[in-house]
Amino acid sequence: DAMVIQNPRYQVTQFGKPVTLSCSQTLNHNVMYWYQQKSSQAPKLLFHYYDKDFNNEADTPDNFQSRRPNTSFCFLDIRSPGLGDAAMYLCATSRTDRGAGGYTFGSGTRLTVV
Amino acid sequence: AQKITQTQPGMFVQEKEAVTLDCTYDTSDQSYGLFWYKQPSSGEMIFLIYQGSYDEQNATEGRYSLNFQKARKSANLVISASQLGDSAMYFCANPNAGGTSYGKLTFGQGTILTVHP
């Protein structure tokens, strides 16, 4: 089945140690998104790619970076994780319309910072 | 600005009963869609149902249906015959076009649904 896969499912990192989360898709969708979701809160969009065009949200900290080397893969880099960056990170993809079924989410990576 | 509001932080329902989760939205788009997602404790975001603003009928998907009232800008999710496995967080979401064709999903605050046996 076509899907969005996030690895790893759980990630523990040390305070200040760079960490990379990965997302891959077999849907061939143009748009890929990264959301941060803290406990009992709504997902918050960090940035997204439309093909190779990177779009940062205005309030996304500089500590968060992203790479999309090809259509299938997208990475979230946290350069110096702080305790406040512990969260669930969700990757999603979409087509270029906004219709039903247009958004597909991965299972998420739950990041713990120690 | 795009805004999705879910006013029920938590809801309780008895197994096999129906429950309605509220969602109101505020959008300047002429054509828009509304999504509902279920998020169990494991964290994945599961798509439930979609309503397009120009759809003539309210959306239904199995036990899920949408009570869509365009004039009131509300899109409430109705879950019929609740099951224990329905216990989860539920999010209403709307793509914020922001000048794009694809839109970025904006989520409401979520409602935690607990189904009692």
Short mmCIF file of C-alpha atoms in Angstrom, two decimals:
data_model
loop_
_atom_site.label_atom_id
_atom_site.label_comp_id
_atom_site.label_asym_id
_atom_site.label_seq_id
_atom_site.Cartn_x
_atom_site.Cartn_y
_atom_site.Cartn_z
CA ASP A 1 0.00 0.00 0.00
CA ALA A 2 1.14 3.50 -0.74
CA MET A 3 1.99 5.24 2.48
CA VAL A 4 4.02 7.67 4.53
CA ILE A 5 6.67 6.09 6.74
CA GLN A 6 8.47 7.79 9.59
CA ASN A 7 11.60 6.48 11.22
CA PRO A 8 12.32 5.93 13.97
CA ARG A 9 9.05 5.49 15.83
CA TYR A 10 10.70 6.58 19.07
CA GLN A 11 13.86 8.64 19.39
CA VAL A 12 15.77 9.53 22.52
CA THR A 13 18.44 12.19 22.19
CA GLN A 14 20.68 14.08 24.55
CA PHE A 15 20.23 17.73 25.30
CA GLY A 16 22.14 19.70 22.67
CA LYS A 17 23.00 16.69 20.49
CA PRO A 18 21.85 17.04 16.85
CA VAL A 19 19.14 14.64 15.80
CA THR A 20 17.53 13.80 12.45
CA LEU A 21 14.07 12.41 11.89
CA SER A 22 13.16 10.91 8.56
CA CYS A 23 10.04 10.60 6.46
CA SER A 24 9.50 8.74 3.22
CA GLN A 25 6.48 8.42 0.96
CA THR A 26 5.40 6.17 -1.88
CA LEU A 27 2.46 8.37 -2.88
CA ASN A 28 4.45 10.65 -5.18
CA HIS A 29 2.81 13.67 -3.56
CA ASN A 30 4.26 17.08 -4.34
CA VAL A 31 3.91 18.53 -0.88
CA MET A 32 5.49 17.28 2.34
CA TYR A 33 4.87 18.80 5.77
CA TRP A 34 6.45 18.59 9.21
CA TYR A 35 4.29 19.16 12.27
CA GLN A 36 5.30 19.36 15.91
CA GLN A 37 2.74 18.17 18.43
CA LYS A 38 3.27 18.60 22.15
CA SER A 39 1.30 16.64 24.68
CA SER A 40 -2.47 17.27 24.57
CA GLN A 41 -2.06 20.03 21.97
CA ALA A 42 -2.92 20.41 18.31
CA PRO A 43 -0.23 19.75 15.72
CA LYS A 44 1.69 22.88 14.79
CA LEU A 45 3.13 23.27 11.31
CA LEU A 46 6.89 23.85 11.28
CA PHE A 47 7.51 23.99 7.51
CA HIS A 48 6.65 22.34 4.25
CA TYR A 49 8.08 21.61 0.82
CA TYR A 50 6.30 22.08 -2.45
CA ASP A 51 8.54 19.93 -4.62
CA LYS A 52 11.95 21.42 -3.84
CA ASP A 53 10.65 24.78 -2.67
CA PHE A 54 11.06 25.16 1.08
CA ASN A 55 8.46 27.14 3.04
CA ASN A 56 9.18 28.00 6.65
CA GLU A 57 6.49 29.09 9.11
CA ALA A 58 7.24 32.48 10.60
CA ASP A 59 7.46 31.24 14.18
CA THR A 60 9.52 28.10 13.56
CA PRO A 61 12.75 28.36 15.58
CA ASP A 62 16.06 28.43 13.68
CA ASN A 63 17.01 25.29 15.58
CA PHE A 64 14.76 23.35 13.20
CA GLN A 65 15.91 22.67 9.65
CA SER A 66 14.68 20.44 6.87
CA ARG A 67 16.00 18.74 3.76
CA ARG A 68 14.21 17.14 0.85
CA PRO A 69 16.76 15.44 -1.39
CA ASN A 70 14.12 13.90 -3.67
CA THR A 71 10.35 13.49 -4.00
CA SER A 72 10.25 10.49 -1.71
CA PHE A 73 12.28 11.61 1.30
CA CYS A 74 12.16 14.51 3.71
CA PHE A 75 14.25 15.01 6.86
CA LEU A 76 13.79 17.10 9.96
CA ASP A 77 17.03 18.20 11.62
CA ILE A 78 17.08 19.61 15.13
CA ARG A 79 20.48 21.19 15.55
CA SER A 80 20.58 21.55 19.33
CA PRO A 81 17.57 19.90 20.96
CA GLY A 82 16.31 21.42 24.16
CA LEU A 83 13.96 19.91 26.71
CA GLY A 84 11.16 21.96 25.18
CA ASP A 85 11.59 20.17 21.86
CA ALA A 86 10.34 16.89 23.28
CA ALA A 87 7.21 16.17 21.26
CA MET A 88 5.60 14.01 18.63
CA TYR A 89 6.77 14.95 15.14
CA LEU A 90 4.35 14.18 12.36
CA CYS A 91 5.17 14.07 8.68
CA ALA A 92 2.36 14.47 6.16
CA THR A 93 2.02 14.63 2.40
CA SER A 94 -0.57 16.04 0.08
CA ARG A 95 -1.46 16.45 -3.55
CA THR A 96 -1.74 19.94 -4.97
CA ASP A 97 -5.46 20.19 -4.36
CA ARG A 98 -7.27 20.36 -1.05
CA GLY A 99 -9.80 17.66 -1.59
CA ALA A 100 -10.80 14.62 0.34
CA GLY A 101 -8.05 12.15 1.00
CA GLY A 102 -5.53 14.77 -0.03
CA TYR A 103 -3.49 14.55 3.19
CA THR A 104 -1.72 11.44 4.44
CA PHE A 105 0.10 11.27 7.75
CA GLY A 106 2.90 9.05 8.92
CA SER A 107 2.74 7.32 12.30
CA GLY A 108 4.93 9.96 13.88
CA THR A 109 8.22 9.99 15.75
CA ARG A 110 8.03 10.59 19.47
CA LEU A 111 11.14 12.51 20.51
CA THR A 112 12.44 12.46 24.06
CA VAL A 113 15.25 14.80 25.12
CA VAL A 114 17.30 13.77 28.15
CA ALA B 1 -7.08 34.60 9.68
CA GLN B 2 -7.98 30.93 9.48
CA LYS B 3 -9.38 29.57 12.73
CA ILE B 4 -10.80 26.24 13.81
CA THR B 5 -12.49 26.01 17.20
CA GLN B 6 -13.35 22.90 19.16
CA THR B 7 -14.99 23.96 22.38
CA GLN B 8 -15.19 20.55 24.08
CA PRO B 9 -11.86 19.60 25.70
CA GLY B 10 -13.31 16.25 26.77
CA MET B 11 -16.42 14.21 26.08
CA PHE B 12 -17.76 11.03 27.61
CA VAL B 13 -20.16 8.59 25.99
CA GLN B 14 -21.59 5.23 26.88
CA GLU B 15 -20.73 2.32 24.60
CA LYS B 16 -23.28 1.89 21.77
CA GLU B 17 -24.57 5.44 22.19
CA ALA B 18 -24.08 8.27 19.68
CA VAL B 19 -21.92 11.30 20.38
CA THR B 20 -21.45 14.66 18.65
CA LEU B 21 -18.12 16.48 18.64
CA ASP B 22 -18.35 20.18 17.84
CA CYS B 23 -16.28 22.17 15.37
CA THR B 24 -16.69 25.73 14.14
CA TYR B 25 -14.50 27.38 11.59
CA ASP B 26 -13.72 30.79 10.21
CA THR B 27 -12.34 31.01 6.70
CA SER B 28 -12.26 33.62 3.96
CA ASP B 29 -11.93 31.00 1.23
CA GLN B 30 -14.92 30.64 -1.09
CA SER B 31 -14.26 26.97 -1.62
CA TYR B 32 -12.91 24.94 1.27
CA GLY B 33 -12.91 21.59 2.90
CA LEU B 34 -13.15 20.31 6.44
CA PHE B 35 -11.45 17.21 7.76
CA TRP B 36 -11.84 15.15 10.89
CA TYR B 37 -8.99 13.05 12.22
CA LYS B 38 -8.74 10.54 15.03
CA GLN B 39 -5.54 10.30 17.04
CA PRO B 40 -5.28 7.34 19.42
CA SER B 41 -2.73 7.29 22.22
CA SER B 42 -0.21 5.68 19.86
CA GLY B 43 0.00 9.01 18.04
CA GLU B 44 -0.85 8.34 14.41
CA MET B 45 -3.30 10.69 12.74
CA ILE B 46 -6.13 8.71 11.15
CA PHE B 47 -8.33 10.34 8.52
CA LEU B 48 -12.04 9.86 9.25
CA ILE B 49 -14.19 12.02 7.02
CA TYR B 50 -14.14 15.01 4.69
CA GLN B 51 -16.73 17.65 3.79
CA GLY B 52 -16.38 20.00 0.86
CA SER B 53 -18.02 23.38 1.15
CA TYR B 54 -19.97 22.85 -2.08
CA ASP B 55 -20.99 19.27 -1.38
CA GLU B 56 -24.77 19.10 -1.52
CA GLN B 57 -25.08 16.38 1.07
CA ASN B 58 -23.52 15.87 4.46
CA ALA B 59 -20.61 13.45 4.35
CA THR B 60 -20.95 9.97 5.80
CA GLU B 61 -18.37 7.21 6.27
CA GLY B 62 -19.66 4.17 8.07
CA ARG B 63 -20.40 5.16 11.68
CA TYR B 64 -19.09 8.69 11.08
CA SER B 65 -21.20 11.48 9.69
CA LEU B 66 -20.86 15.23 9.47
CA ASN B 67 -23.53 17.67 10.53
CA PHE B 68 -22.45 20.48 8.21
CA GLN B 69 -24.18 23.84 8.64
CA LYS B 70 -22.52 26.26 6.29
CA ALA B 71 -24.42 29.35 7.44
CA ARG B 72 -23.35 28.68 11.02
CA LYS B 73 -19.84 27.71 9.94
CA SER B 74 -20.02 24.48 11.86
CA ALA B 75 -19.01 20.95 10.92
CA ASN B 76 -19.83 18.67 13.83
CA LEU B 77 -18.76 15.03 13.79
CA VAL B 78 -21.36 12.47 14.78
CA ILE B 79 -20.17 9.02 15.83
CA SER B 80 -22.98 6.50 16.02
CA ALA B 81 -22.93 3.29 18.05
CA SER B 82 -19.75 4.21 19.95
CA GLN B 83 -17.19 1.49 20.56
CA LEU B 84 -14.46 1.25 23.18
CA GLY B 85 -11.90 1.63 20.38
CA ASP B 86 -13.30 5.07 19.60
CA SER B 87 -11.62 6.46 22.72
CA ALA B 88 -9.05 8.89 21.32
CA MET B 89 -8.33 12.54 20.58
CA TYR B 90 -10.35 13.96 17.68
CA PHE B 91 -9.25 16.92 15.58
CA CYS B 92 -11.17 19.06 13.16
CA ALA B 93 -8.95 20.62 10.49
CA ASN B 94 -9.18 22.96 7.53
CA PRO B 95 -6.62 23.65 4.80
CA ASN B 96 -5.48 27.24 4.91
CA ALA B 97 -4.98 28.15 1.28
CA GLY B 98 -2.85 31.20 1.92
CA GLY B 99 -2.55 31.73 -1.81
CA THR B 100 -1.57 28.14 -2.55
CA SER B 101 -3.49 25.47 -4.40
CA TYR B 102 -2.83 22.83 -1.79
CA GLY B 103 -3.35 24.50 1.59
CA LYS B 104 -1.74 23.85 4.95
CA LEU B 105 -3.89 22.04 7.49
CA THR B 106 -4.88 24.13 10.48
CA PHE B 107 -6.15 22.10 13.42
CA GLY B 108 -8.61 22.81 16.18
CA GLN B 109 -7.61 22.26 19.79
CA GLY B 110 -8.97 18.73 19.78
CA THR B 111 -11.53 16.84 21.85
CA ILE B 112 -10.63 13.82 23.96
CA LEU B 113 -13.40 11.26 23.67
CA THR B 114 -13.75 8.56 26.29
CA VAL B 115 -16.14 5.67 25.68
CA HIS B 116 -17.37 3.93 28.82
CA PRO B 117 -18.44 0.25 28.77
#
